[in-house]
């Protein structure tokens, strides 16, 4: 009998991301320059570093045996303690003052698994998540799959605008929906897609706002600092999490994907105490613990300073690539073109704003001409939630992560040529 499958509601909502289709197209055409994929630089992947750490781990029989066995659901205790020590140092806290937090740190399969778990634990259909507009589009998909709503908060050079956040909270309250607001999501450093960070002087007040508006139920802040460590100057503001003195308001999610290797798939979060058990209960159903071998490997890599040296080298390399891309934009998009872009102080993204009449979206003229010219970008509308207003369609995300210098220059030239062809603007 040929009966059709009946899928769950969550499966029906989790439509395949359009990015997958675009990436497929880019990879299947060797002449295409992709300024779209948010991958990390192939040239700087830590091959020797990882080989040395693997040899050391596998050369130590008891450690190797532990690493190749199942681990705990929460993750390798030694690594969790080490990460908490690092957090203490990076937040300027006294030695030992965060010690009990290793029990609240959960290691996951990339930070993406943590984002998904948190959505599973916290969101029911109809619940509300407040997000930067624009934001990390994969998280928008996660929220959508839960049947929850993402509502965008306007941003400026300093990231999420707190006056806009308060205004949106006020509107939600007036509609009687405040009790449905579960999370405020911020990508605090070098946001994907804009490259911009949440200003230092907004971090404490953001926590205060979350507290003040938690009249109906506790509103949590999810601080996704996936690009932490990649600030070119090497100096970063204290986390949003550090302003949460009660440690019950902010979830701090981090990852080794951007500063080391996404192939290792290791991320983690420090959770408010009452979230740990629910997250672990669901994680147990996912995988009863992320790859134990990788956690053992990371313990070795983090031990002797080679990680710091690697990240320093990455910062140097990404800063140089950022400069190449910005210079190419200046050269190929003349001042008369009306195109603007961010000049990020870290991370791997540049955000372009075209004149309002330019449609950068899929099926639009610019995308079509760009593909014909042999360059790909991420259409900006994908990074906006559908509320409170329809996504603008005149932005594009470019990345300088993977392309080599000549590809950054040539890719930018092709994009400018596509733009000129569509809009007959001299560039
Ligand atoms: C803002 C942000 N958060 C989270 C992730 C997930 O990264 P991973 O699962 O590799 O840790 C990404 C990946 O690109 C990202 O850009």
CSV table of C-alpha atoms and ligand atoms in Angstrom, one decimal:
chain,number,residue,atom,x,y,z
A,1,UNK,CA,0.0,0.0,0.0
A,2,UNK,CA,1.4,3.4,-0.9
A,3,UNK,CA,0.1,5.6,1.9
A,4,UNK,CA,1.7,9.1,2.4
A,5,UNK,CA,3.7,10.0,5.5
A,6,UNK,CA,2.1,12.3,8.1
A,7,UNK,CA,4.7,14.7,9.5
A,8,UNK,CA,4.7,16.3,12.9
A,9,UNK,CA,3.8,20.0,13.2
A,10,UNK,CA,7.3,20.9,14.1
A,11,UNK,CA,8.6,19.1,11.0
A,12,UNK,CA,6.2,21.0,8.8
A,13,UNK,CA,7.3,24.3,10.3
A,14,UNK,CA,11.0,23.5,9.9
A,15,UNK,CA,11.2,24.2,6.2
A,16,UNK,CA,14.6,23.7,4.6
A,17,UNK,CA,16.7,26.8,4.8
A,18,UNK,CA,17.1,28.6,1.5
A,19,UNK,CA,20.8,29.0,2.4
A,20,UNK,CA,21.3,25.3,1.7
A,21,UNK,CA,20.1,25.6,-1.8
A,22,UNK,CA,22.3,28.7,-2.4
A,23,UNK,CA,25.4,26.9,-1.0
A,24,UNK,CA,24.7,23.9,-3.3
A,25,UNK,CA,24.6,26.2,-6.3
A,26,UNK,CA,27.9,27.9,-5.2
A,27,UNK,CA,29.7,24.7,-4.7
A,28,UNK,CA,28.6,23.2,-7.9
A,29,UNK,CA,30.1,26.1,-10.0
A,30,UNK,CA,33.8,26.2,-9.6
A,31,UNK,CA,34.0,29.7,-11.1
A,32,UNK,CA,31.6,31.1,-8.6
A,33,UNK,CA,33.1,33.3,-5.8
A,34,UNK,CA,31.1,32.9,-2.7
A,35,UNK,CA,31.1,35.9,-0.4
A,36,UNK,CA,28.1,34.1,1.3
A,37,UNK,CA,29.2,31.1,3.3
A,38,UNK,CA,30.0,32.0,6.9
A,39,UNK,CA,32.7,29.4,7.1
A,40,UNK,CA,36.0,30.0,8.9
A,41,UNK,CA,39.2,30.5,6.9
A,42,UNK,CA,40.6,27.2,5.5
A,43,UNK,CA,44.1,28.6,5.5
A,44,UNK,CA,44.1,29.0,9.3
A,45,UNK,CA,42.4,25.8,10.4
A,46,UNK,CA,44.5,24.3,13.2
A,47,UNK,CA,45.7,21.1,11.5
A,48,UNK,CA,49.1,20.7,13.2
A,49,UNK,CA,47.7,21.8,16.5
A,50,UNK,CA,45.0,19.2,16.4
A,51,UNK,CA,47.3,16.5,15.1
A,52,UNK,CA,49.7,17.2,18.1
A,53,UNK,CA,46.8,17.2,20.6
A,54,UNK,CA,45.3,13.9,19.1
A,55,UNK,CA,48.8,12.2,19.3
A,56,UNK,CA,49.1,13.3,22.9
A,57,UNK,CA,45.7,12.2,23.9
A,58,UNK,CA,45.9,8.8,22.1
A,59,UNK,CA,49.4,8.3,23.5
A,60,UNK,CA,48.2,8.4,27.0
A,61,UNK,CA,46.4,5.1,27.4
A,62,UNK,CA,44.1,5.9,30.4
A,63,UNK,CA,43.1,9.3,28.9
A,64,UNK,CA,42.6,7.8,25.5
A,65,UNK,CA,40.4,5.0,27.0
A,66,UNK,CA,38.3,7.6,28.7
A,67,UNK,CA,38.0,9.8,25.6
A,68,UNK,CA,36.9,6.9,23.4
A,69,UNK,CA,34.3,5.8,25.9
A,70,UNK,CA,30.9,7.3,26.4
A,71,UNK,CA,31.1,10.4,28.6
A,72,UNK,CA,28.6,12.2,30.7
A,73,UNK,CA,25.5,13.9,29.4
A,74,UNK,CA,26.8,17.3,30.7
A,75,UNK,CA,30.3,16.8,29.3
A,76,UNK,CA,33.9,16.2,30.4
A,77,UNK,CA,34.3,17.6,34.0
A,78,UNK,CA,38.0,18.6,33.5
A,79,UNK,CA,37.1,20.7,30.4
A,80,UNK,CA,34.1,22.3,32.2
A,81,UNK,CA,36.3,23.3,35.1
A,82,UNK,CA,38.9,24.7,32.7
A,83,UNK,CA,36.3,26.7,30.9
A,84,UNK,CA,35.1,28.2,34.1
A,85,UNK,CA,38.7,29.1,35.1
A,86,UNK,CA,39.0,30.9,31.8
A,87,UNK,CA,35.8,32.7,32.2
A,88,UNK,CA,37.0,33.9,35.6
A,89,UNK,CA,40.1,35.3,34.1
A,90,UNK,CA,38.4,36.9,31.1
A,91,UNK,CA,35.8,38.6,33.3
A,92,UNK,CA,38.4,39.8,35.7
A,93,UNK,CA,36.9,37.8,38.6
A,94,UNK,CA,38.8,36.5,41.7
A,95,UNK,CA,40.3,33.0,41.4
A,96,UNK,CA,37.8,30.4,42.5
A,97,UNK,CA,34.8,32.8,42.6
A,98,UNK,CA,33.0,31.1,39.8
A,99,UNK,CA,34.0,27.6,40.9
A,100,UNK,CA,30.5,26.3,41.5
A,101,UNK,CA,29.5,27.3,38.0
A,102,UNK,CA,31.1,24.3,36.4
A,103,UNK,CA,28.0,22.5,37.5
A,104,UNK,CA,25.9,24.9,35.4
A,105,UNK,CA,28.1,24.6,32.3
A,106,UNK,CA,26.8,22.2,29.7
A,107,UNK,CA,28.9,21.1,26.7
A,108,UNK,CA,27.1,20.7,23.4
A,109,UNK,CA,27.5,19.7,19.8
A,110,UNK,CA,28.4,23.2,18.6
A,111,UNK,CA,26.6,26.1,20.2
A,112,UNK,CA,23.8,25.4,17.7
A,113,UNK,CA,22.7,22.4,19.7
A,114,UNK,CA,22.4,24.6,22.8
A,115,UNK,CA,20.3,27.2,20.9
A,116,UNK,CA,18.0,24.4,19.8
A,117,UNK,CA,17.8,22.8,23.3
A,118,UNK,CA,17.0,26.2,24.9
A,119,UNK,CA,14.2,26.7,22.4
A,120,UNK,CA,12.9,23.3,23.2
A,121,UNK,CA,13.0,23.9,26.9
A,122,UNK,CA,11.6,27.4,26.9
A,123,UNK,CA,9.3,27.9,23.9
A,124,UNK,CA,5.8,26.8,23.3
A,125,UNK,CA,3.8,27.8,20.2
A,126,UNK,CA,2.8,31.4,20.4
A,127,UNK,CA,5.7,32.4,22.8
A,128,UNK,CA,7.8,35.4,21.9
A,129,UNK,CA,11.5,35.9,21.4
A,130,UNK,CA,12.9,39.4,21.0
A,131,UNK,CA,15.8,39.5,18.6
A,132,UNK,CA,18.1,42.0,17.0
A,133,UNK,CA,16.9,43.0,13.6
A,134,UNK,CA,18.9,41.7,11.7
A,135,UNK,CA,20.1,38.6,13.5
A,136,UNK,CA,21.5,35.1,13.1
A,137,UNK,CA,19.0,33.6,10.6
A,138,UNK,CA,19.4,30.0,11.8
A,139,UNK,CA,18.1,31.0,15.2
A,140,UNK,CA,15.1,32.5,13.5
A,141,UNK,CA,14.4,29.1,12.0
A,142,UNK,CA,14.8,27.4,15.3
A,143,UNK,CA,12.2,29.7,16.9
A,144,UNK,CA,9.9,29.3,13.9
A,145,UNK,CA,10.1,25.5,14.1
A,146,UNK,CA,8.9,25.7,17.8
A,147,UNK,CA,5.8,27.7,16.5
A,148,UNK,CA,7.1,30.7,18.5
A,149,UNK,CA,7.4,34.3,17.2
A,150,UNK,CA,10.5,36.3,16.7
A,151,UNK,CA,10.0,40.0,17.0
A,152,UNK,CA,12.7,42.3,15.8
A,153,UNK,CA,14.3,45.2,17.7
A,154,UNK,CA,15.9,48.0,15.7
A,155,UNK,CA,19.7,48.2,15.9
A,156,UNK,CA,22.3,50.9,15.3
A,157,UNK,CA,26.1,51.0,15.3
A,158,UNK,CA,26.0,49.9,19.0
A,159,UNK,CA,23.7,46.8,18.4
A,160,UNK,CA,20.3,46.5,19.9
A,161,UNK,CA,18.7,49.8,20.6
A,162,UNK,CA,17.4,49.8,24.2
A,163,UNK,CA,14.9,52.5,23.6
A,164,UNK,CA,13.4,50.4,20.8
A,165,UNK,CA,13.4,47.3,23.1
A,166,UNK,CA,11.5,49.1,25.8
A,167,UNK,CA,9.0,50.4,23.2
A,168,UNK,CA,8.4,46.9,21.8
A,169,UNK,CA,8.0,45.5,25.3
A,170,UNK,CA,5.5,48.3,26.0
A,171,UNK,CA,3.5,47.4,22.9
A,172,UNK,CA,3.5,43.7,23.7
A,173,UNK,CA,2.3,44.5,27.3
A,174,UNK,CA,-0.5,46.7,25.9
A,175,UNK,CA,-1.7,43.8,23.8
A,176,UNK,CA,-1.7,41.6,27.0
A,177,UNK,CA,1.1,39.4,25.7
A,178,UNK,CA,3.9,40.2,28.1
A,179,UNK,CA,3.7,36.8,29.8
A,180,UNK,CA,4.5,35.2,26.4
A,181,UNK,CA,8.0,36.9,26.2
A,182,UNK,CA,10.5,34.3,27.1
A,183,UNK,CA,13.8,35.4,25.7
A,184,UNK,CA,15.8,38.4,24.5
A,185,UNK,CA,18.4,37.0,22.1
A,186,UNK,CA,21.6,39.0,21.4
A,187,UNK,CA,24.7,38.1,19.4
A,188,UNK,CA,26.9,40.3,21.6
A,189,UNK,CA,30.1,40.3,19.6
A,190,UNK,CA,30.4,41.0,15.8
A,191,UNK,CA,26.9,39.9,15.1
A,192,UNK,CA,26.1,37.6,12.2
A,193,UNK,CA,25.1,39.3,9.8
A,194,UNK,CA,26.2,42.9,10.6
A,195,UNK,CA,29.6,42.4,12.2
A,196,UNK,CA,28.6,45.0,14.9
A,197,UNK,CA,28.7,44.4,18.6
A,198,UNK,CA,26.4,45.3,21.5
A,199,UNK,CA,27.9,48.5,23.0
A,200,UNK,CA,29.6,48.1,26.4
A,201,UNK,CA,27.4,50.7,28.0
A,202,UNK,CA,24.2,48.9,26.9
A,203,UNK,CA,25.1,45.6,28.5
A,204,UNK,CA,24.3,46.3,32.1
A,205,UNK,CA,21.1,48.3,31.2
A,206,UNK,CA,19.9,45.4,29.0
A,207,UNK,CA,20.0,43.1,32.1
A,208,UNK,CA,18.1,45.8,34.1
A,209,UNK,CA,15.4,46.0,31.4
A,210,UNK,CA,15.0,42.2,31.3
A,211,UNK,CA,14.5,42.3,35.1
A,212,UNK,CA,12.1,45.2,35.1
A,213,UNK,CA,9.9,43.7,32.5
A,214,UNK,CA,9.7,40.3,34.1
A,215,UNK,CA,6.5,41.2,35.9
A,216,UNK,CA,4.5,38.2,34.4
A,217,UNK,CA,7.3,35.6,34.2
A,218,UNK,CA,11.1,35.7,34.1
A,219,UNK,CA,12.5,37.0,30.8
A,220,UNK,CA,15.9,35.5,30.1
A,221,UNK,CA,18.6,37.0,27.9
A,222,UNK,CA,20.4,34.6,25.6
A,223,UNK,CA,23.8,36.0,25.0
A,224,UNK,CA,25.2,34.2,22.0
A,225,UNK,CA,28.9,35.2,21.8
A,226,UNK,CA,29.9,32.9,19.0
A,227,UNK,CA,32.4,35.5,17.7
A,228,UNK,CA,34.0,36.2,21.1
A,229,UNK,CA,37.7,36.3,20.9
A,230,UNK,CA,37.7,37.6,17.3
A,231,UNK,CA,37.9,41.3,18.2
A,232,UNK,CA,40.9,42.5,16.2
A,233,UNK,CA,42.2,44.8,18.9
A,234,UNK,CA,42.3,41.9,21.3
A,235,UNK,CA,40.3,43.9,23.9
A,236,UNK,CA,36.7,43.0,24.5
A,237,UNK,CA,34.0,44.4,26.9
A,238,UNK,CA,32.8,42.4,29.8
A,239,UNK,CA,30.0,40.0,28.8
A,240,UNK,CA,26.3,40.8,29.3
A,241,UNK,CA,26.3,37.7,31.5
A,242,UNK,CA,28.8,39.4,33.9
A,243,UNK,CA,26.2,42.1,34.6
A,244,UNK,CA,23.8,39.5,35.9
A,245,UNK,CA,24.9,39.4,39.5
A,246,UNK,CA,22.1,37.0,40.5
A,247,UNK,CA,23.2,34.6,37.8
A,248,UNK,CA,19.5,33.8,37.0
A,249,UNK,CA,18.8,36.0,34.0
A,250,UNK,CA,21.5,35.6,31.4
A,251,UNK,CA,22.5,32.4,29.5
A,252,UNK,CA,26.0,32.7,28.1
A,253,UNK,CA,26.5,30.6,25.0
A,254,UNK,CA,29.9,30.1,23.4
A,255,UNK,CA,31.6,27.9,20.9
A,256,UNK,CA,35.0,26.8,19.6
A,257,UNK,CA,33.8,26.9,16.0
A,258,UNK,CA,34.9,30.3,15.1
A,259,UNK,CA,38.1,30.6,17.1
A,260,UNK,CA,39.4,27.1,16.5
A,261,UNK,CA,37.4,24.7,14.2
A,262,UNK,CA,33.8,24.2,13.4
A,263,UNK,CA,34.6,20.6,12.5
A,264,UNK,CA,35.2,19.9,16.1
A,265,UNK,CA,31.5,20.8,16.8
A,266,UNK,CA,32.0,21.9,20.4
A,267,UNK,CA,30.1,24.6,22.1
A,268,UNK,CA,28.8,25.3,25.6
A,269,UNK,CA,26.6,27.5,27.8
A,270,UNK,CA,26.6,28.6,31.4
A,271,UNK,CA,23.0,28.4,32.5
A,272,UNK,CA,20.8,29.8,35.3
A,273,UNK,CA,20.6,27.1,37.9
A,274,UNK,CA,17.0,26.1,37.3
A,275,UNK,CA,17.6,25.6,33.6
A,276,UNK,CA,20.3,23.0,34.0
A,277,UNK,CA,18.1,19.9,34.8
A,278,UNK,CA,15.5,20.6,32.0
A,279,UNK,CA,18.3,21.2,29.4
A,280,UNK,CA,20.1,18.0,30.5
A,281,UNK,CA,16.8,16.0,30.4
A,282,UNK,CA,16.3,16.9,26.7
A,283,UNK,CA,20.0,16.6,25.9
A,284,UNK,CA,19.8,13.1,27.2
A,285,UNK,CA,17.2,12.3,24.6
A,286,UNK,CA,19.2,14.0,21.9
A,287,UNK,CA,22.5,12.2,22.4
A,288,UNK,CA,23.3,11.5,26.1
A,289,UNK,CA,26.4,13.6,25.8
A,290,UNK,CA,28.3,15.3,23.0
A,291,UNK,CA,31.5,13.8,21.4
A,292,UNK,CA,33.6,12.8,24.4
A,293,UNK,CA,36.7,12.4,22.3
A,294,UNK,CA,36.5,16.0,21.0
A,295,UNK,CA,36.2,17.2,24.6
A,296,UNK,CA,39.3,15.3,25.6
A,297,UNK,CA,41.1,16.8,22.6
A,298,UNK,CA,40.1,20.3,23.6
A,299,UNK,CA,41.3,19.8,27.1
A,300,UNK,CA,44.8,19.1,25.7
A,301,UNK,CA,44.6,22.0,23.2
A,302,UNK,CA,43.6,24.5,25.9
A,303,UNK,CA,46.3,23.4,28.3
A,304,UNK,CA,49.5,25.0,27.0
A,305,UNK,CA,48.8,28.4,25.5
A,306,UNK,CA,48.7,27.1,21.9
A,307,UNK,CA,45.0,28.0,21.7
A,308,UNK,CA,45.8,31.7,22.6
A,309,UNK,CA,48.5,31.8,20.0
A,310,UNK,CA,46.1,30.4,17.4
A,311,UNK,CA,43.4,32.9,18.1
A,312,UNK,CA,45.9,35.8,18.0
A,313,UNK,CA,47.0,34.6,14.6
A,314,UNK,CA,43.3,34.4,13.5
A,315,UNK,CA,42.7,37.9,14.6
A,316,UNK,CA,45.7,39.1,12.6
A,317,UNK,CA,44.6,37.2,9.5
A,318,UNK,CA,40.9,38.3,9.6
A,319,UNK,CA,41.8,41.9,10.3
A,320,UNK,CA,44.0,41.9,7.1
A,321,UNK,CA,41.1,40.3,5.1
A,322,UNK,CA,38.6,42.8,6.5
A,323,UNK,CA,40.9,45.6,5.2
A,324,UNK,CA,41.1,44.0,1.8
A,325,UNK,CA,37.3,43.8,1.6
A,326,UNK,CA,36.7,47.3,2.8
A,327,UNK,CA,39.2,48.7,0.4
A,328,UNK,CA,37.6,46.7,-2.5
A,329,UNK,CA,34.2,48.1,-1.5
A,330,UNK,CA,35.6,51.6,-1.5
A,331,UNK,CA,37.2,51.1,-4.8
A,332,UNK,CA,34.3,49.4,-6.6
A,333,UNK,CA,31.3,51.1,-5.1
A,334,UNK,CA,31.9,54.8,-5.8
A,335,UNK,CA,30.6,57.3,-3.3
A,336,UNK,CA,27.8,58.2,-5.7
A,337,UNK,CA,26.5,54.6,-5.7
A,338,UNK,CA,24.5,55.2,-2.5
A,339,UNK,CA,25.7,51.8,-1.1
A,340,UNK,CA,26.8,51.8,2.5
A,341,UNK,CA,28.6,49.1,4.6
A,342,UNK,CA,29.7,48.3,8.1
A,343,UNK,CA,33.4,48.3,9.0
A,344,UNK,CA,33.5,45.6,11.7
A,345,UNK,CA,36.0,45.6,14.5
A,346,UNK,CA,36.1,41.8,14.5
A,347,UNK,CA,34.4,38.6,13.3
A,348,UNK,CA,34.0,37.8,9.6
A,349,UNK,CA,31.0,39.7,8.2
A,350,UNK,CA,30.3,43.0,6.4
A,351,UNK,CA,26.8,44.2,6.0
A,352,UNK,CA,25.8,46.2,2.9
A,353,UNK,CA,22.9,48.6,2.7
A,354,UNK,CA,21.8,49.3,-0.9
A,355,UNK,CA,19.5,52.2,-1.8
A,356,UNK,CA,15.9,51.4,-0.7
A,357,UNK,CA,14.7,50.6,-4.3
A,358,UNK,CA,17.3,47.8,-4.7
A,359,UNK,CA,15.9,44.3,-4.2
A,360,UNK,CA,18.7,42.0,-2.9
A,361,UNK,CA,16.4,39.1,-2.3
A,362,UNK,CA,16.1,35.7,-3.9
A,363,UNK,CA,14.4,36.1,-7.3
A,364,UNK,CA,15.3,39.8,-7.3
A,365,UNK,CA,17.3,41.4,-10.1
A,366,UNK,CA,20.5,42.0,-8.1
A,367,UNK,CA,20.7,38.3,-7.0
A,368,UNK,CA,20.1,37.2,-10.6
A,369,UNK,CA,22.8,39.4,-12.1
A,370,UNK,CA,25.3,38.6,-9.3
A,371,UNK,CA,24.9,34.9,-10.0
A,372,UNK,CA,25.4,35.5,-13.7
A,373,UNK,CA,28.5,37.6,-12.9
A,374,UNK,CA,29.7,34.7,-10.7
A,375,UNK,CA,29.4,36.0,-7.1
A,376,UNK,CA,27.2,35.0,-4.2
A,377,UNK,CA,26.0,36.9,-1.2
A,378,UNK,CA,23.4,36.2,1.5
A,379,UNK,CA,20.3,38.3,0.9
A,380,UNK,CA,19.7,40.4,4.0
A,381,UNK,CA,15.9,39.8,4.3
A,382,UNK,CA,16.7,36.2,5.5
A,383,UNK,CA,18.2,37.7,8.7
A,384,UNK,CA,15.0,39.6,9.7
A,385,UNK,CA,12.1,38.3,11.6
A,386,UNK,CA,8.6,38.8,10.0
A,387,UNK,CA,7.5,41.0,12.9
A,388,UNK,CA,6.9,43.9,13.6
A,389,UNK,CA,7.4,44.9,10.0
A,390,UNK,CA,8.1,43.1,6.7
A,391,UNK,CA,11.8,42.5,6.3
A,392,UNK,CA,13.6,45.2,4.3
A,393,UNK,CA,15.0,43.8,1.0
A,394,UNK,CA,17.9,46.1,0.3
A,395,UNK,CA,20.6,44.5,2.5
A,396,UNK,CA,23.3,41.9,1.8
A,397,UNK,CA,25.7,40.0,4.0
A,398,UNK,CA,29.2,39.5,2.8
A,399,UNK,CA,31.9,37.4,4.5
A,400,UNK,CA,35.7,37.7,4.3
A,401,UNK,CA,36.1,34.5,6.2
A,402,UNK,CA,37.0,31.9,3.6
A,403,UNK,CA,37.8,33.8,0.3
A,404,UNK,CA,41.4,34.6,-0.4
A,405,UNK,CA,42.5,38.2,-1.0
A,406,UNK,CA,42.1,38.0,-4.8
A,407,UNK,CA,38.7,36.5,-4.5
A,408,UNK,CA,37.6,39.2,-2.1
A,409,UNK,CA,38.6,41.8,-4.6
A,410,UNK,CA,37.3,40.0,-7.6
A,411,UNK,CA,34.0,39.0,-5.8
A,412,UNK,CA,33.4,42.7,-4.8
A,413,UNK,CA,34.2,43.8,-8.3
A,414,UNK,CA,31.6,41.4,-9.7
A,415,UNK,CA,29.0,42.5,-7.2
A,416,UNK,CA,29.6,46.1,-8.2
A,417,UNK,CA,29.3,45.2,-11.8
A,418,UNK,CA,26.0,43.3,-11.2
A,419,UNK,CA,24.7,46.4,-9.3
A,420,UNK,CA,25.7,48.7,-12.1
A,421,UNK,CA,24.0,46.5,-14.7
A,422,UNK,CA,20.7,46.4,-12.8
A,423,UNK,CA,20.5,50.0,-11.8
A,424,UNK,CA,22.5,51.8,-14.4
A,425,UNK,CA,24.5,53.5,-11.7
A,426,UNK,CA,28.1,54.4,-12.5
A,427,UNK,CA,30.4,52.6,-10.0
B,1,LIG,C1,25.7,33.8,15.8
B,1,LIG,C2,25.9,32.4,15.7
B,1,LIG,N1,25.6,31.6,16.7
B,1,LIG,C3,25.7,30.3,16.7
B,1,LIG,C4,26.3,29.7,15.6
B,1,LIG,C5,26.5,28.2,15.7
B,1,LIG,O1,27.8,27.8,15.6
B,1,LIG,P1,28.3,26.4,16.1
B,1,LIG,O2,27.1,25.4,16.2
B,1,LIG,O3,29.3,25.9,15.1
B,1,LIG,O4,28.9,26.6,17.4
B,1,LIG,C6,26.7,30.4,14.5
B,1,LIG,C7,27.3,29.8,13.3
B,1,LIG,O5,27.5,30.4,12.3
B,1,LIG,C8,26.5,31.8,14.6
B,1,LIG,O6,26.9,32.6,13.6
